[in-house]
Coordinates of C-alpha atoms in Angstrom, one line a residue:
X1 CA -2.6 -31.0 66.7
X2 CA -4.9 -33.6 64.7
X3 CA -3.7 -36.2 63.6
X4 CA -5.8 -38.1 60.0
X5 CA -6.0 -42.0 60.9
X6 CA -4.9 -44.1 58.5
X7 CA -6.8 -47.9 58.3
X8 CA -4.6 -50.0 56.6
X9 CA -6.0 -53.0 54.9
X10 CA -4.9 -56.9 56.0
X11 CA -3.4 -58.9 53.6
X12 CA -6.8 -61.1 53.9
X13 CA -8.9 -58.6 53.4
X14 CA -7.1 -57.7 49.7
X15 CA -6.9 -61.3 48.8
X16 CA -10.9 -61.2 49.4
X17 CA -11.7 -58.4 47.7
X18 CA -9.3 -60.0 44.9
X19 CA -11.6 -63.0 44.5
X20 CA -14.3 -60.8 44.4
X21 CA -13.9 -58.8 41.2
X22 CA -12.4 -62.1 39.5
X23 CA -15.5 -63.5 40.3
X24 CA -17.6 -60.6 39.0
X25 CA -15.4 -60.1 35.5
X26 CA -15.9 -63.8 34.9
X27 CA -19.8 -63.2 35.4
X28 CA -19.4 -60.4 33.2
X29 CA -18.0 -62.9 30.6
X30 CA -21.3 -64.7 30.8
X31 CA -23.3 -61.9 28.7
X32 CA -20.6 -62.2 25.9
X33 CA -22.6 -63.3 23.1
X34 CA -20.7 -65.2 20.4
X35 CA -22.3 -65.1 16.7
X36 CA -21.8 -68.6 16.6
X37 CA -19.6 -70.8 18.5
X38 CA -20.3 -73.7 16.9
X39 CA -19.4 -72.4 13.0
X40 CA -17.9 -68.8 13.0
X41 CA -17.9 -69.6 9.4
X42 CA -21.0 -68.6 8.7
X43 CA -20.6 -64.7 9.0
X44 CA -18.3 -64.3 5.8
X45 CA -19.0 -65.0 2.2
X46 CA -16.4 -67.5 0.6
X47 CA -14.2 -64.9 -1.2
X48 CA -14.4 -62.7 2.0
X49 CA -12.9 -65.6 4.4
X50 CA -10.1 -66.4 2.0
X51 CA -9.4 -62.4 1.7
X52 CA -9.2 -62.1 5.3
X53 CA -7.3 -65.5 6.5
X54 CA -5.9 -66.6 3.1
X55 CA -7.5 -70.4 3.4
X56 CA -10.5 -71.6 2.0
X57 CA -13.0 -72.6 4.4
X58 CA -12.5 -76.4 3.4
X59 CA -9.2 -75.9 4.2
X60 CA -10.0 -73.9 7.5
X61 CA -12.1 -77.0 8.9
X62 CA -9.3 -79.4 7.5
X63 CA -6.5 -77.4 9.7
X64 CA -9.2 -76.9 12.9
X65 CA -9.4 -80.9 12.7
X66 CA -5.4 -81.4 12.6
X67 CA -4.9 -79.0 15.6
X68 CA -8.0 -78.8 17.4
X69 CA -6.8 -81.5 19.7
X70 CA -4.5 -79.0 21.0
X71 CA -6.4 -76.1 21.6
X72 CA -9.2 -77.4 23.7
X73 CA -9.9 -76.8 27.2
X74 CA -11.6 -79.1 28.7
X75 CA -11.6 -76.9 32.7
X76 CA -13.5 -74.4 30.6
X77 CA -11.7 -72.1 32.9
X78 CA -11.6 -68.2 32.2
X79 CA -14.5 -69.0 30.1
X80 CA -11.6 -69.8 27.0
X81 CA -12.6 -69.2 23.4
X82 CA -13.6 -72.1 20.8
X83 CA -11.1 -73.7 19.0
X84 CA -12.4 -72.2 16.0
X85 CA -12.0 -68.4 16.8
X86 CA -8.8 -69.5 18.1
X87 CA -7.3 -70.3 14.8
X88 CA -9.4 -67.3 13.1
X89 CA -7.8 -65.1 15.7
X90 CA -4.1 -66.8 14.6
X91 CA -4.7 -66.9 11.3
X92 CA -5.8 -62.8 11.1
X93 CA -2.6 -61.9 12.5
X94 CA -0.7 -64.3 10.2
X95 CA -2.2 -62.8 7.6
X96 CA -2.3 -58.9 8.2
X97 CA 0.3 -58.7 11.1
X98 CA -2.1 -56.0 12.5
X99 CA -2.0 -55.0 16.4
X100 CA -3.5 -57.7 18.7
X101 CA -5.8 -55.3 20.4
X102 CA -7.2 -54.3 16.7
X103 CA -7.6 -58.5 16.1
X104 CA -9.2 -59.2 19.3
X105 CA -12.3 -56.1 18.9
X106 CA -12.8 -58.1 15.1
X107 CA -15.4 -60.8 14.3
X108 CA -17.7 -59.9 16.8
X109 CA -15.3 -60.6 19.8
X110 CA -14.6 -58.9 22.5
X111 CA -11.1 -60.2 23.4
X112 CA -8.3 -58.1 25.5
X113 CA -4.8 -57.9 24.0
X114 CA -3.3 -60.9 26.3
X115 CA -6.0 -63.0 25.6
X116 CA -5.3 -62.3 22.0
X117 CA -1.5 -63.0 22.5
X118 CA -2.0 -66.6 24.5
X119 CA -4.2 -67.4 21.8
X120 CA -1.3 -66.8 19.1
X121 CA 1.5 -68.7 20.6
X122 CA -0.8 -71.6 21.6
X123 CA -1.9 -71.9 17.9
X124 CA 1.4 -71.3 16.6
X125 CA 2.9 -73.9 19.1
X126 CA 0.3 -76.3 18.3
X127 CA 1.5 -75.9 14.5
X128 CA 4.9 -75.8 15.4
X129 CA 4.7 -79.4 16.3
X130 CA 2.7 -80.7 13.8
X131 CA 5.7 -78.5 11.8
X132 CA 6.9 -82.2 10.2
X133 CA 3.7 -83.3 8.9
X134 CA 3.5 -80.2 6.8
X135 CA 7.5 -79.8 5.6
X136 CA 8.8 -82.7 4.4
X137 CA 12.3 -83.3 3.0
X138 CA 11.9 -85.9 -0.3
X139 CA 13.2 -88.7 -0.3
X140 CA 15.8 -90.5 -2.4
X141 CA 13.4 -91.9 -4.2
X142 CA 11.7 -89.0 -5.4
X143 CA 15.2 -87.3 -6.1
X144 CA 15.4 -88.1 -9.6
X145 CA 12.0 -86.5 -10.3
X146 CA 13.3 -83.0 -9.0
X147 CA 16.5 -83.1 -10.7
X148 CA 14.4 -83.7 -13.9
X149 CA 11.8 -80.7 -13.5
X150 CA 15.2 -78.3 -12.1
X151 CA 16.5 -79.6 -15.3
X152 CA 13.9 -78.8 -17.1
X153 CA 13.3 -74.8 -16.5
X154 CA 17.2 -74.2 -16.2
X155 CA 19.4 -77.3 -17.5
X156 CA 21.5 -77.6 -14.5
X157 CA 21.6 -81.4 -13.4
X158 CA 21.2 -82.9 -9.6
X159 CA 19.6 -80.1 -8.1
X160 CA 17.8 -81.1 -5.0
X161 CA 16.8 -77.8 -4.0
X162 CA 17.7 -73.8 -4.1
X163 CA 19.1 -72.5 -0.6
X164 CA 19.0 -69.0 0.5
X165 CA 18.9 -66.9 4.3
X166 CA 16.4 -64.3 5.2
X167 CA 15.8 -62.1 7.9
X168 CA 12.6 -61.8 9.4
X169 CA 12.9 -59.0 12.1
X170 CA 11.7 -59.1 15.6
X171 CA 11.8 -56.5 18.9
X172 CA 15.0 -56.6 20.9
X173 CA 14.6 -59.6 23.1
X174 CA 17.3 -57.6 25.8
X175 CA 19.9 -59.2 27.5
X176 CA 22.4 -61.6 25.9
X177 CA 20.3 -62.5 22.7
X178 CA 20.1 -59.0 21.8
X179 CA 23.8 -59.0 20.0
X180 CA 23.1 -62.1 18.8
X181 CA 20.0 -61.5 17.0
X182 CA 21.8 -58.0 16.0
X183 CA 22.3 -58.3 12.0
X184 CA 24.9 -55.8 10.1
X185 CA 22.5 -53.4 9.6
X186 CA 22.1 -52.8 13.3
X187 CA 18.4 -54.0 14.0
X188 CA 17.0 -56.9 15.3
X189 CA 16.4 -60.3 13.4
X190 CA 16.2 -64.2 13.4
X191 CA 17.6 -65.3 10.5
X192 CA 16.2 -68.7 8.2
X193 CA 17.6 -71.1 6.2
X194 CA 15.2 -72.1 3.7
X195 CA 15.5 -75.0 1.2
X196 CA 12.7 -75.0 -1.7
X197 CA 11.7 -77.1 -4.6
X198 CA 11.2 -76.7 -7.9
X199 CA 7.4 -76.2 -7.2
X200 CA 8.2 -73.3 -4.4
X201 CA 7.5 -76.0 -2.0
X202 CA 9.8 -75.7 1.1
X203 CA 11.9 -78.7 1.7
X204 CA 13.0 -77.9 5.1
X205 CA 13.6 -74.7 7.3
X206 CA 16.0 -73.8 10.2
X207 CA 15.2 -70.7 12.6
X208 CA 16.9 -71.0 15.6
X209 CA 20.0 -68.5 15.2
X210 CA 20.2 -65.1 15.5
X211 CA 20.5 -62.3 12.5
X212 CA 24.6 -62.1 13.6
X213 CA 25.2 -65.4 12.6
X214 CA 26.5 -66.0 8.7
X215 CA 24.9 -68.2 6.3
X216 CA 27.7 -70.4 6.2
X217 CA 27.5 -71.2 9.5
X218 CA 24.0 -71.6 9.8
X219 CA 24.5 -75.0 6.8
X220 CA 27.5 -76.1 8.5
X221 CA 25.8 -76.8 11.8
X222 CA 22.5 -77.9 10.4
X223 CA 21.8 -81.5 9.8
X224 CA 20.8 -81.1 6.1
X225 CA 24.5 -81.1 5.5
X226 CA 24.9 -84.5 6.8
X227 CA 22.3 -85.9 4.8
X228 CA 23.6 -84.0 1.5
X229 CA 27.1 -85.7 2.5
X230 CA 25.7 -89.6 2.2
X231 CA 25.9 -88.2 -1.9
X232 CA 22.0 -89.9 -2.9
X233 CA 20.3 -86.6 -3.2
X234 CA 22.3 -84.8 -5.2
X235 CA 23.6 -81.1 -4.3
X236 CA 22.4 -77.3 -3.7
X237 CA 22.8 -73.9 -5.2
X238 CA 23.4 -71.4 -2.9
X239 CA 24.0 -67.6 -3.1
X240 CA 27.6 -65.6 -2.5
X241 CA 26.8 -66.1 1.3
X242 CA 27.4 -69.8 1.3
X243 CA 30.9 -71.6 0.8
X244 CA 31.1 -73.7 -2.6
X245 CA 31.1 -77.0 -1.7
X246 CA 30.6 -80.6 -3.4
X247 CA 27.1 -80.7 -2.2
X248 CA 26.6 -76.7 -2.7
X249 CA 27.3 -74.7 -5.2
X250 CA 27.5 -71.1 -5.7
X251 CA 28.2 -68.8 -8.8
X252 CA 31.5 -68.0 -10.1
X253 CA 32.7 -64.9 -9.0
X254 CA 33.7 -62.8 -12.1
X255 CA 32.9 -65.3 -14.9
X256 CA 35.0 -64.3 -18.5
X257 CA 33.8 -67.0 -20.3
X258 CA 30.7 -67.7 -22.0
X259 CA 30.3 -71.0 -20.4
X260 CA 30.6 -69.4 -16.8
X261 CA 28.1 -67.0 -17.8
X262 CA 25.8 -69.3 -18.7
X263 CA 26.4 -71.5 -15.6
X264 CA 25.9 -68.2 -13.8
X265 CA 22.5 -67.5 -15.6
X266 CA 21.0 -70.8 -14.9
X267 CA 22.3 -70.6 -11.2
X268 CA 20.4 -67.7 -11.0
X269 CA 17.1 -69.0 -12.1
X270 CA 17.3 -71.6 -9.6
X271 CA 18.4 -69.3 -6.7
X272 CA 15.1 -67.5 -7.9
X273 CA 12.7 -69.8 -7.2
X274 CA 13.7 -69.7 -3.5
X275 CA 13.8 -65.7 -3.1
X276 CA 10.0 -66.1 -4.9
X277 CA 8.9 -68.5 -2.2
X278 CA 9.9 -66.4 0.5
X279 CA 8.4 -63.4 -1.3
X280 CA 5.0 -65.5 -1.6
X281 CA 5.0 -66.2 1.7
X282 CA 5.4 -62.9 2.8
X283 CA 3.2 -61.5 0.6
X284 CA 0.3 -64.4 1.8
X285 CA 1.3 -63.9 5.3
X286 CA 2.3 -60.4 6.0
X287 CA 3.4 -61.1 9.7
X288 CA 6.8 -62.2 7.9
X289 CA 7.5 -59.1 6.2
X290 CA 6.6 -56.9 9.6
X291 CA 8.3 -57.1 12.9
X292 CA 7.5 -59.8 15.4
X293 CA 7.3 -58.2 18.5
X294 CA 6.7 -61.5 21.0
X295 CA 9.6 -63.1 22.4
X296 CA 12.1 -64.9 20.2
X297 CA 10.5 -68.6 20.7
X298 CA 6.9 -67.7 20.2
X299 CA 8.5 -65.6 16.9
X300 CA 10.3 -68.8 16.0
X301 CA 6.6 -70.9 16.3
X302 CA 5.1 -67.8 14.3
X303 CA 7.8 -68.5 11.5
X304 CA 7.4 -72.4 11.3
X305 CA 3.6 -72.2 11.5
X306 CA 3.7 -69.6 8.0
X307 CA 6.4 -71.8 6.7
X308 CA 3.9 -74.7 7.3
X309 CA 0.7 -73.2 6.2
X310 CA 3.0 -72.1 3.3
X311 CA 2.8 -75.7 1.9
X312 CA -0.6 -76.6 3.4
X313 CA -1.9 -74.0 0.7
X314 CA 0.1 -74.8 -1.8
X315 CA -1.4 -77.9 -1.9
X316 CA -4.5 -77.3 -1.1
X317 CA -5.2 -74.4 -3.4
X318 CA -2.2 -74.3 -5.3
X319 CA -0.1 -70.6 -5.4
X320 CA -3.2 -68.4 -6.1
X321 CA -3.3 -65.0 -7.6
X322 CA -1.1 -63.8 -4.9
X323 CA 2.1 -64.9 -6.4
X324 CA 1.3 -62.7 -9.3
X325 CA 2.6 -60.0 -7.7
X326 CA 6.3 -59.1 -7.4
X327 CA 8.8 -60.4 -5.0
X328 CA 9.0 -58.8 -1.5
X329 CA 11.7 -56.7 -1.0
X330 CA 14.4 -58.3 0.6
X331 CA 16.0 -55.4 3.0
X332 CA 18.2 -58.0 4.9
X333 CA 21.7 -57.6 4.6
X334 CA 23.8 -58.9 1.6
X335 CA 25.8 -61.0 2.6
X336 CA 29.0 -62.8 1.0
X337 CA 31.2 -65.3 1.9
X338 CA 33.9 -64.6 4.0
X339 CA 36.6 -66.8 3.4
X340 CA 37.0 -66.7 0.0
X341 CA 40.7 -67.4 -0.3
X342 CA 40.1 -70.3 1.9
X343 CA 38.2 -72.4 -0.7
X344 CA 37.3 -75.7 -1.0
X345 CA 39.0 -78.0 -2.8
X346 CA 36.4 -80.8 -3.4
X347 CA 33.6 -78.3 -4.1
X348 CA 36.1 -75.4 -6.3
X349 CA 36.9 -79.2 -8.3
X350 CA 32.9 -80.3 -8.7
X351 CA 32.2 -76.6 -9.9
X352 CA 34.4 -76.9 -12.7
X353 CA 33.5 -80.4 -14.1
X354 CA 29.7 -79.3 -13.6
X355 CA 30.6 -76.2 -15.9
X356 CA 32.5 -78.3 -18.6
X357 CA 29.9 -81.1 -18.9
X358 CA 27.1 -78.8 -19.0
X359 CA 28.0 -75.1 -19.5
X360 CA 31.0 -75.2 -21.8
X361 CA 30.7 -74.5 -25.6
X362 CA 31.4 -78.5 -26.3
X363 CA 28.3 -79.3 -24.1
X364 CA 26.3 -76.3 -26.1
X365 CA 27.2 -77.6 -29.3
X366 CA 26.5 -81.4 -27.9
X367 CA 23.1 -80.6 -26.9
X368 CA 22.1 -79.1 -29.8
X369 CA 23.0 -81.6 -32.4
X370 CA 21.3 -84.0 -30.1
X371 CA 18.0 -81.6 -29.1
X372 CA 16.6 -81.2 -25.7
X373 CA 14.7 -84.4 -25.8
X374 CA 17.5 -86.3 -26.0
X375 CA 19.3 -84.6 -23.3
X376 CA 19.6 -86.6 -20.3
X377 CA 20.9 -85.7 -16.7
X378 CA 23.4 -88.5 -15.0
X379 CA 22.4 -89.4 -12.0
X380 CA 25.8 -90.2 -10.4
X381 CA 28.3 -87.6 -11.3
X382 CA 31.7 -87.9 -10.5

């Protein structure tokens, strides 16, 4: 009987041979030819840039300066990409949410999938942290000057800011985070907070629970509700998902009068600024509005960095043409308050005088014998 021989390579030998073909795909690397590392810019037209990554390319160079810091490499190991094509890499998936591996073959690249995905989370962890410098909550001093232009497109007085959840959906992240990030409608989301001017600026932005966990919740445990509760900012609106409290309140459920319709009415023109800066934001940056399919804390950096660029853009080129468009659809679910019969006091109290200072049909009648110049918002209400 013959037998076949079988040679059976030594550990050594494979580590060798490892080193080898690391050594010759990096040689490899050597023949990539970038267009130009110095200024990738060069390659697109100016309306072309701002189609494709949504920023001017003032405003490009003005980010690549605030971050660059972060993405060099100064071991030049693995031969890593420029700091520019690093953002341009970023900012194309912000802005289509296309596959990675479609991203990396564009602008004259020749990137693989991981190298593609490294490059993402860095650049969204290097926004991420600069996440402050972009969102900025006002301060008390420049309260009065948003309860004057809130006041101004819907006459309800002391409004800081419009309040509303969305769901931005991700892959199943497995193991115990997968019921939390469950939502109602059974698939998989992170679920934001999001506070916004009167401007569509955001104020300030949480993303750190699960699509399982309520709205309610989500304000009760986030530190905006301490700072509300000092009573120099004034106070929210909020949607049916939210609890009505002193410093947020919600519509009237059911209103019969035509002073709680109105209150309702203007409640809902504030609450729509909010919904129209998520919808611009997904609309601008169409990651949002697809599923994030990296794991939950590079999808939470993904978030904050569009939240961030958001308001870079906003002032830097204002909302653009892109706000033109209609809302994006919010398929999250609906969500409503779910102790209702357990109301609150204080905020049930605040609701009421708010309506009959400002809604009833003596404060109709008031303002207009006195005209809307003459109208003037209190700054300390009761």
């Amino acid at each position: 009987m013959l037998y076949k021989s079988v040679s059976r390579q030594s550990p050594l030998a494979s580590l060798r041979r490892e080193v080898r073909l690391r050594r010759h795909r990096q040689s490899l690397l050597l023949y990539v030819h970038l267009p130009d590392p110095s200024d990738p810019l060069t390659k697109y037209s100016d309306c072309h840039f701002e189609e494709l990554f949504r920023l001017t390319k003032a405003s490009f160079r003005e980010l690549l300066t605030i971050i660059q810091g972060d993405l060099d490499r100064w071991d030049n190991r693995g031969r890593p990409l420029p700091p520019p094509y690093q953002l341009l890499l970023a900012l194309h998936f912000y802005a289509t949410g296309s596959l990675q591996k479609e991203i990396g073959e564009r602008h004259g690249l020749a990137v693989s999938q991981p190298t593609v995905c490294r490059t993402i989370q860095r650049v969204s962890e290097a926004l991420a942290r600069r996440y402050e410098e972009f969102v900025v909550f006002p301060s008390i001093s420049e309260a009065p000057d948003i309860h004057a232009r809130f006041y101004a497109t819907s006459h309800f007085p002391n409004i800081i800011g419009a309040i509303a959840c969305t769901h931005i959906r991700i892959s199943n992240p497995g193991g115990a985070m997968a019921e939390q990030c469950r939502n109602t409608q059974g698939w998989h989301s992170l679920k934001c907070q999001v506070v916004v001017g009167p401007d569509l600026r955001i104020l300030t932005a949480t993303t750190r629970f699960g699509g399982s966990v309520p709205s309610h919740l989500i304000y009760e445990r986030s530190g905006l509700r301490r700072v509300l509760e000092q009573g120099e900012y004034g106070h929210l609106v909020g949607g049916r998902g939210y609890q009505c409290t002193r410093y947020l309140l919600t519509p009237i459920p059911s209103p019969s009068t035509q002073g709680e319709r109105r209150y309702n009415h203007a409640h809902a023109a504030i609450c729509h600024r909010v919904q129209s800066a998520i919808g611009l934001v997904q609309r601008r940056f169409q990651c949002m509005a697809r599923e994030l399919r990296s794991n939950p804390k590079t999808s939470c950096a993904v978030i904050l960095s569009c939240f961030a660029l958001h308001n870079f853009l906003l002032q830097r080129q204002g909302p653009g043409e892109v706000s033109e468009g209609p809302c994006a659809p919010d398929d999250g679910p609906q969500e409503r308050f779910a102790g209702e019969s357990e109301s609150d006091a204080e905020g049930e109290s605040y609701r009421c005088h708010v309506l009959h200072e400002w809604f009833s049909d003596e404060a109709e009648d008031q303002e207009t014998h006195l005209g809307p110049s003459e109208s003037v918002v209190s700054p300390n209400l009761p």
